[in-house]
Short mmCIF file of C-alpha atoms (C1' of nucleotides) in Angstrom, two decimals:
data_model
loop_
_atom_site.label_atom_id
_atom_site.label_comp_id
_atom_site.label_asym_id
_atom_site.label_seq_id
_atom_site.Cartn_x
_atom_site.Cartn_y
_atom_site.Cartn_z
CA UNK B 1 -39.31 -29.20 -4.39
CA UNK B 2 -39.14 -25.72 -5.76
CA UNK B 3 -39.23 -22.35 -4.13
CA UNK B 4 -42.19 -20.22 -5.04
CA UNK B 5 -41.48 -16.65 -5.96
CA UNK B 6 -44.46 -14.63 -4.73
CA UNK B 7 -43.62 -11.82 -7.11
CA UNK B 8 -44.31 -13.61 -10.32
CA UNK B 9 -46.16 -16.84 -9.67
CA UNK B 10 -49.65 -15.48 -9.57
CA UNK B 11 -49.48 -13.78 -12.93
CA UNK B 12 -47.69 -16.77 -14.39
CA UNK B 13 -50.39 -19.18 -13.31
CA UNK B 14 -53.01 -16.79 -14.56
CA UNK B 15 -51.45 -16.65 -18.02
CA UNK B 16 -50.96 -20.40 -18.12
CA UNK B 17 -54.65 -20.88 -17.40
CA UNK B 18 -55.41 -19.15 -20.70
CA UNK B 19 -52.58 -20.70 -22.69
CA UNK B 20 -51.02 -17.33 -23.26
CA UNK B 21 -47.29 -17.33 -23.88
CA UNK B 22 -45.59 -15.85 -20.80
CA UNK B 23 -43.52 -13.11 -22.33
CA UNK B 24 -41.75 -10.51 -20.23
CA UNK B 25 -44.39 -7.87 -20.99
CA UNK B 26 -47.36 -10.11 -20.31
CA UNK B 27 -45.89 -11.29 -17.02
CA UNK B 28 -45.32 -7.72 -15.96
CA UNK B 29 -48.85 -6.62 -16.84
CA UNK B 30 -50.39 -9.77 -15.37
CA UNK B 31 -48.61 -9.17 -12.08
CA UNK B 32 -49.71 -5.56 -12.00
CA UNK B 33 -53.27 -6.78 -12.51
CA UNK B 34 -53.52 -9.81 -10.25
CA UNK B 35 -50.19 -9.87 -8.40
CA UNK B 36 -51.77 -9.19 -5.03
CA UNK B 37 -54.96 -11.14 -5.57
CA UNK B 38 -57.18 -8.07 -5.35
CA UNK B 39 -59.74 -7.20 -8.01
CA UNK B 40 -58.84 -4.26 -10.19
CA UNK B 41 -60.53 -1.95 -12.67
CA UNK B 42 -57.93 -0.38 -14.91
CA UNK B 43 -57.69 1.65 -18.07
CA UNK B 44 -55.02 1.01 -20.68
CA UNK B 45 -53.51 4.33 -19.77
CA UNK B 46 -53.35 3.50 -16.06
CA UNK B 47 -51.75 0.13 -16.70
CA UNK B 48 -49.19 1.67 -19.01
CA UNK B 49 -48.25 4.21 -16.35
CA UNK B 50 -48.16 1.54 -13.66
CA UNK B 51 -45.70 -0.46 -15.74
CA UNK B 52 -43.49 2.56 -16.08
CA UNK B 53 -43.67 3.33 -12.39
CA UNK B 54 -42.57 -0.22 -11.67
CA UNK B 55 -39.44 0.49 -13.66
CA UNK B 56 -40.21 -1.75 -16.61
CA UNK B 57 -41.14 -0.44 -20.01
CA UNK B 58 -43.94 -1.62 -22.28
CA UNK B 59 -45.29 0.23 -25.27
CA UNK B 60 -48.84 1.54 -25.07
CA UNK B 61 -49.78 -0.47 -28.17
CA UNK B 62 -48.66 -3.63 -26.41
CA UNK B 63 -50.71 -2.73 -23.36
CA UNK B 64 -53.76 -2.45 -25.63
CA UNK B 65 -52.98 -5.66 -27.49
CA UNK B 66 -52.35 -7.48 -24.25
CA UNK B 67 -55.55 -6.29 -22.61
CA UNK B 68 -57.42 -7.36 -25.72
CA UNK B 69 -55.75 -10.79 -25.54
CA UNK B 70 -56.62 -11.09 -21.83
CA UNK B 71 -60.21 -10.12 -22.60
CA UNK B 72 -60.54 -12.66 -25.39
CA UNK B 73 -59.04 -15.32 -23.15
CA UNK B 74 -61.64 -14.53 -20.49
CA UNK B 75 -59.07 -13.41 -17.92
CA UNK B 76 -60.61 -9.96 -17.64
CA UNK B 77 -63.80 -8.34 -18.83
CA UNK B 78 -64.12 -5.04 -20.60
CA UNK B 79 -66.55 -2.44 -19.32
CA UNK B 80 -67.50 0.73 -21.14
CA UNK B 81 -69.14 3.42 -19.15
CA UNK B 82 -68.82 6.55 -21.19
CA UNK B 83 -67.56 6.92 -24.70
CA UNK B 84 -64.03 7.87 -23.69
CA UNK B 85 -62.08 4.80 -22.72
CA UNK B 86 -62.73 1.28 -21.49
CA UNK B 87 -62.07 -0.28 -18.14
CA UNK B 88 -60.80 -3.82 -17.72
CA UNK B 89 -62.03 -5.70 -14.69
CA UNK B 90 -60.06 -8.63 -13.29
CA UNK B 91 -63.25 -10.02 -11.80
CA UNK B 92 -65.07 -11.74 -14.62
CA UNK B 93 -68.50 -12.66 -13.26
CA UNK B 94 -71.59 -10.55 -13.96
CA UNK B 95 -71.74 -7.99 -11.14
CA UNK B 96 -72.75 -4.36 -10.67
CA UNK B 97 -70.35 -1.42 -10.68
CA UNK B 98 -70.12 2.02 -9.22
CA UNK B 99 -68.96 4.71 -11.58
CA UNK B 100 -67.64 7.76 -9.74
CA UNK B 101 -68.49 10.49 -12.21
CA UNK B 102 -66.36 13.11 -10.51
CA UNK B 103 -63.09 11.22 -10.78
CA UNK B 104 -63.96 8.83 -13.61
CA UNK B 105 -63.23 5.79 -11.48
CA UNK B 106 -64.91 2.39 -11.63
CA UNK B 107 -65.25 0.06 -8.64
CA UNK B 108 -67.27 -2.97 -7.65
CA UNK B 109 -70.61 -2.03 -6.13
CA UNK B 110 -71.51 -3.48 -2.77
CA UNK B 111 -70.83 -6.97 -1.62
CA UNK B 112 -74.30 -8.48 -1.50
CA UNK B 113 -75.60 -10.22 -4.56
CA UNK B 114 -78.04 -8.02 -6.39
CA UNK B 115 -81.26 -9.26 -7.85
CA UNK B 116 -83.44 -7.80 -10.54
CA UNK B 117 -87.16 -8.41 -10.35
CA UNK B 118 -89.11 -8.27 -13.59
CA UNK B 119 -85.97 -8.40 -15.68
CA UNK B 120 -87.37 -8.06 -19.19
CA UNK B 121 -87.38 -11.42 -20.95
CA UNK B 122 -85.24 -11.88 -24.02
CA UNK B 123 -87.22 -11.48 -27.25
CA UNK B 124 -88.02 -14.57 -29.30
CA UNK B 125 -84.92 -16.24 -30.67
CA UNK B 126 -82.59 -14.15 -28.53
CA UNK B 127 -80.81 -14.91 -25.32
CA UNK B 128 -79.33 -12.69 -22.67
CA UNK B 129 -75.57 -12.63 -22.97
CA UNK B 130 -74.94 -10.35 -20.03
CA UNK B 131 -76.61 -7.66 -17.97
CA UNK B 132 -74.52 -4.57 -17.42
CA UNK B 133 -75.44 -2.56 -14.37
CA UNK B 134 -73.59 0.66 -13.73
CA UNK B 135 -74.59 2.82 -10.77
CA UNK B 136 -73.46 6.35 -11.44
CA UNK B 137 -72.36 8.25 -8.34
CA UNK B 138 -71.81 11.89 -7.75
CA UNK B 139 -70.87 13.87 -4.65
CA UNK B 140 -73.92 14.59 -2.55
CA UNK B 141 -74.81 18.18 -1.97
CA UNK N 1 -107.12 30.64 -34.01
CA UNK N 2 -104.21 29.14 -35.85
CA UNK N 3 -103.90 26.08 -37.98
CA UNK N 4 -101.58 23.44 -36.64
CA UNK N 5 -99.15 21.93 -39.07
CA UNK N 6 -98.67 18.33 -37.99
CA UNK N 7 -95.37 18.09 -39.83
CA UNK N 8 -93.45 20.54 -37.75
CA UNK N 9 -95.34 21.33 -34.61
CA UNK N 10 -94.12 18.50 -32.49
CA UNK N 11 -90.46 19.25 -32.98
CA UNK N 12 -91.14 22.95 -32.62
CA UNK N 13 -92.87 22.52 -29.28
CA UNK N 14 -90.15 20.21 -28.17
CA UNK N 15 -87.46 22.79 -28.92
CA UNK N 16 -89.46 25.56 -27.33
CA UNK N 17 -89.71 23.53 -24.14
CA UNK N 18 -85.94 23.73 -23.82
CA UNK N 19 -85.58 27.31 -25.01
CA UNK N 20 -83.55 26.24 -27.98
CA UNK N 21 -83.64 28.53 -30.94
CA UNK N 22 -85.68 26.85 -33.70
CA UNK N 23 -83.29 26.96 -36.61
CA UNK N 24 -83.92 25.05 -39.81
CA UNK N 25 -81.43 22.32 -38.89
CA UNK N 26 -82.72 21.87 -35.37
CA UNK N 27 -86.32 21.68 -36.54
CA UNK N 28 -85.37 19.05 -39.09
CA UNK N 29 -83.47 16.93 -36.58
CA UNK N 30 -86.12 17.40 -33.91
CA UNK N 31 -88.82 16.22 -36.30
CA UNK N 32 -86.76 13.20 -37.29
CA UNK N 33 -86.42 12.40 -33.60
CA UNK N 34 -89.88 13.05 -32.20
CA UNK N 35 -91.98 13.87 -35.25
CA UNK N 36 -94.15 10.78 -34.92
CA UNK N 37 -94.25 10.66 -31.16
CA UNK N 38 -92.41 7.34 -30.94
CA UNK N 39 -89.32 6.82 -28.81
CA UNK N 40 -86.09 6.52 -30.73
CA UNK N 41 -82.51 5.42 -30.11
CA UNK N 42 -80.24 6.95 -32.69
CA UNK N 43 -76.58 7.44 -33.38
CA UNK N 44 -75.20 10.68 -34.79
CA UNK N 45 -74.41 8.82 -37.97
CA UNK N 46 -77.94 7.46 -38.33
CA UNK N 47 -79.48 10.87 -37.77
CA UNK N 48 -77.16 12.45 -40.29
CA UNK N 49 -78.14 9.85 -42.89
CA UNK N 50 -81.83 10.24 -42.04
CA UNK N 51 -81.57 13.98 -42.64
CA UNK N 52 -80.00 13.33 -46.01
CA UNK N 53 -82.62 10.76 -46.94
CA UNK N 54 -85.31 13.29 -46.12
CA UNK N 55 -83.80 15.57 -48.73
CA UNK N 56 -82.43 18.19 -46.37
CA UNK N 57 -78.77 18.63 -45.67
CA UNK N 58 -77.08 19.14 -42.32
CA UNK N 59 -73.40 18.80 -41.63
CA UNK N 60 -72.28 15.96 -39.41
CA UNK N 61 -70.64 18.41 -37.02
CA UNK N 62 -73.96 20.17 -36.59
CA UNK N 63 -75.67 16.85 -35.91
CA UNK N 64 -73.15 16.26 -33.13
CA UNK N 65 -73.45 19.77 -31.76
CA UNK N 66 -77.21 19.58 -31.90
CA UNK N 67 -77.41 16.21 -30.17
CA UNK N 68 -75.11 17.59 -27.50
CA UNK N 69 -77.37 20.63 -27.10
CA UNK N 70 -80.47 18.39 -26.88
CA UNK N 71 -78.73 16.25 -24.27
CA UNK N 72 -77.72 19.22 -22.17
CA UNK N 73 -81.25 20.59 -22.42
CA UNK N 74 -82.59 17.27 -21.15
CA UNK N 75 -84.55 16.53 -24.33
CA UNK N 76 -82.67 13.28 -24.93
CA UNK N 77 -80.31 11.14 -22.92
CA UNK N 78 -77.02 9.74 -24.08
CA UNK N 79 -76.29 6.05 -23.67
CA UNK N 80 -72.93 4.43 -24.22
CA UNK N 81 -72.90 0.73 -24.63
CA UNK N 82 -69.57 -0.12 -26.17
CA UNK N 83 -66.67 2.16 -26.83
CA UNK N 84 -67.61 2.84 -30.42
CA UNK N 85 -70.34 5.44 -30.60
CA UNK N 86 -73.12 6.78 -28.40
CA UNK N 87 -76.84 6.39 -28.73
CA UNK N 88 -79.29 9.18 -28.01
CA UNK N 89 -82.61 8.16 -26.52
CA UNK N 90 -85.65 10.40 -26.85
CA UNK N 91 -87.12 8.83 -23.73
CA UNK N 92 -85.40 10.49 -20.81
CA UNK N 93 -86.46 8.55 -17.72
CA UNK N 94 -84.26 5.88 -16.15
CA UNK N 95 -85.21 2.63 -17.87
CA UNK N 96 -83.48 -0.58 -19.03
CA UNK N 97 -82.30 -1.21 -22.58
CA UNK N 98 -81.71 -4.14 -24.86
CA UNK N 99 -78.51 -4.05 -26.82
CA UNK N 100 -78.62 -6.33 -29.86
CA UNK N 101 -74.97 -7.27 -30.14
CA UNK N 102 -75.31 -8.75 -33.61
CA UNK N 103 -76.62 -5.64 -35.27
CA UNK N 104 -75.42 -3.02 -32.78
CA UNK N 105 -78.94 -1.76 -32.17
CA UNK N 106 -80.35 -0.31 -28.95
CA UNK N 107 -84.02 -0.54 -27.97
CA UNK N 108 -86.14 -0.16 -24.87
CA UNK N 109 -86.37 -3.34 -22.85
CA UNK N 110 -89.79 -4.63 -21.93
CA UNK N 111 -92.68 -2.56 -20.80
CA UNK N 112 -93.04 -3.50 -17.18
CA UNK N 113 -91.22 -1.44 -14.61
CA UNK N 114 -88.13 -3.23 -13.45
CA UNK N 115 -87.05 -3.36 -9.87
CA UNK N 116 -83.68 -4.06 -8.36
CA UNK N 117 -83.54 -5.76 -4.98
CA UNK N 118 -80.46 -5.13 -2.88
CA UNK N 119 -79.32 -2.27 -5.04
CA UNK N 120 -75.99 -1.39 -3.44
CA UNK N 121 -76.33 1.74 -1.33
CA UNK N 122 -74.38 4.82 -2.34
CA UNK N 123 -71.17 5.21 -0.33
CA UNK N 124 -70.97 7.91 2.33
CA UNK N 125 -71.24 11.38 0.87
CA UNK N 126 -72.28 10.11 -2.55
CA UNK N 127 -75.64 9.90 -4.20
CA UNK N 128 -76.90 7.80 -7.06
CA UNK N 129 -77.23 9.93 -10.16
CA UNK N 130 -78.55 7.19 -12.41
CA UNK N 131 -78.56 3.44 -12.80
CA UNK N 132 -77.70 2.22 -16.27
CA UNK N 133 -79.02 -1.23 -17.10
CA UNK N 134 -78.13 -2.70 -20.47
CA UNK N 135 -79.28 -6.21 -21.29
CA UNK N 136 -77.02 -7.60 -23.98
CA UNK N 137 -78.76 -9.89 -26.43
CA UNK N 138 -77.37 -12.34 -28.93
CA UNK N 139 -79.06 -14.77 -31.29
CA UNK N 140 -79.93 -18.00 -29.51
CA UNK N 141 -78.28 -21.17 -30.68
"C1'" DC G 1 -77.92 44.90 -35.40
"C1'" DT G 2 -76.19 41.45 -32.46
"C1'" DC G 3 -75.30 36.88 -31.27
"C1'" DC G 4 -76.09 32.33 -31.55
"C1'" DG G 5 -75.88 28.60 -34.85
"C1'" DT G 6 -73.78 26.41 -38.84
"C1'" DG G 7 -70.38 24.37 -42.02
"C1'" DC G 8 -66.07 23.07 -43.11
"C1'" DA G 9 -61.67 21.53 -42.12
"C1'" DA G 10 -58.47 20.63 -38.81
"C1'" DA G 11 -57.65 18.94 -34.17
"C1'" DT G 12 -58.20 15.50 -30.66
"C1'" DA G 13 -58.67 11.10 -27.90
"C1'" DG G 14 -58.66 6.41 -27.69
"C1'" DT G 15 -57.56 2.42 -29.95
"C1'" DT G 16 -55.97 -0.60 -33.79
"C1'" DT G 17 -52.84 -2.06 -37.41
"C1'" DG G 18 -48.70 -2.77 -40.71
"C1'" DC G 19 -44.34 -4.20 -40.66
"C1'" DA G 20 -39.59 -5.27 -39.26
"C1'" DA G 21 -37.03 -6.95 -35.36
"C1'" DC G 22 -37.35 -10.28 -31.52
"C1'" DC G 23 -37.88 -14.24 -28.61
"C1'" DA G 24 -40.28 -18.34 -26.47
"C1'" DA G 25 -40.97 -23.10 -27.71
"C1'" DT X 1 -36.28 -22.73 -36.79
"C1'" DT X 2 -40.67 -20.72 -36.70
"C1'" DG X 3 -44.64 -18.64 -35.68
"C1'" DG X 4 -46.37 -15.78 -31.94
"C1'" DT X 5 -45.10 -11.06 -29.78
"C1'" DT X 6 -43.38 -6.39 -29.50
"C1'" DG X 7 -42.44 -1.54 -30.68
"C1'" DC X 8 -42.99 2.28 -33.33
"C1'" DA X 9 -45.38 5.08 -36.31
"C1'" DA X 10 -49.07 5.63 -39.08
"C1'" DA X 11 -53.98 4.70 -39.70
"C1'" DC X 12 -58.59 4.89 -37.98
"C1'" DT X 13 -63.11 6.07 -35.78
"C1'" DA X 14 -65.91 8.87 -33.18
"C1'" DT X 15 -66.28 13.32 -31.67
"C1'" DT X 16 -65.01 18.23 -30.74
"C1'" DT X 17 -63.31 22.76 -31.90
"C1'" DG X 18 -61.69 27.22 -34.38
"C1'" DC X 19 -63.15 30.42 -37.32
"C1'" DA X 20 -65.74 32.92 -40.91
"C1'" DC X 21 -70.33 33.29 -42.64
"C1'" DG X 22 -75.32 33.40 -42.05
"C1'" DG X 23 -79.77 33.74 -39.99
"C1'" DA X 24 -83.05 34.32 -35.77
"C1'" DG X 25 -84.69 37.62 -32.46
#
DNA sequence: CTCCGTGCAAATAGTTTGCAACCAA
DNA sequence: TTGGTTGCAAACTATTTGCACGGAG
């Protein structure tokens, strides 16, 4: 019987699920992303800073490469909301987002499943890969 | 009574509506955008090439500056679909788009008005500025 | 005549890549 | 050992900006 270390297990399992080699850097980033089981929407920049804050050091290029690897493995999904920068979402199903224009933050929108009536049908020979819904918010007033 | 030149009037009117000074470059780009009255989804690159093809010459920087000016004047709306490059849509109301992943093309989706049931409500103190809906298409099979 | 608009080149922001050193299997 | 991974710097792409010239009002 082995003791479970709550600090690293979650990220480790997560990486294993995608057959990604558990290197020091990947474990660190994985734990920052899913260590507490909460969904996250991060930018490469944010994740790089978070790694630093945690004391460890990872190069920015590696953060990008790693996020790309996670995306290709289906562990996260990439969301682009305005030309400058992508967000990576640890929740990978198709769901709507809030984009807070004032502070350039992305969060999940609501909790209830959303439904689109009269969703345009895919043209002949095409199929719908995904429907991106981004609700842009601004301060009222 | 004045004769109406169908080759330039539409773009001219369009610029006038936004109080934008009708320079040679702006008239050219405006006509390429709305000259035939059809809605268009263009990239800066495409518009720059189109200008060239038409014989006239406009610098790429001016194309960018001009598209920015048109956007700020509300003549077009900017749509970002994946990190690389923006599209500018001559139709400015809030409507859904098809994004053809295989050839990186953006078009209007369907003709019927779309409706979203259970659209998440804006959080306290916030209001919904816009709802971006992009339906990603890929070849079936 | 006075500014706004334009062109060019250089700057910028975000992201990717080449290559040598490194490390998990 | 060996091929996948990392770090750094340089390359890249899309876009913006500084500045001198030019044209619209």
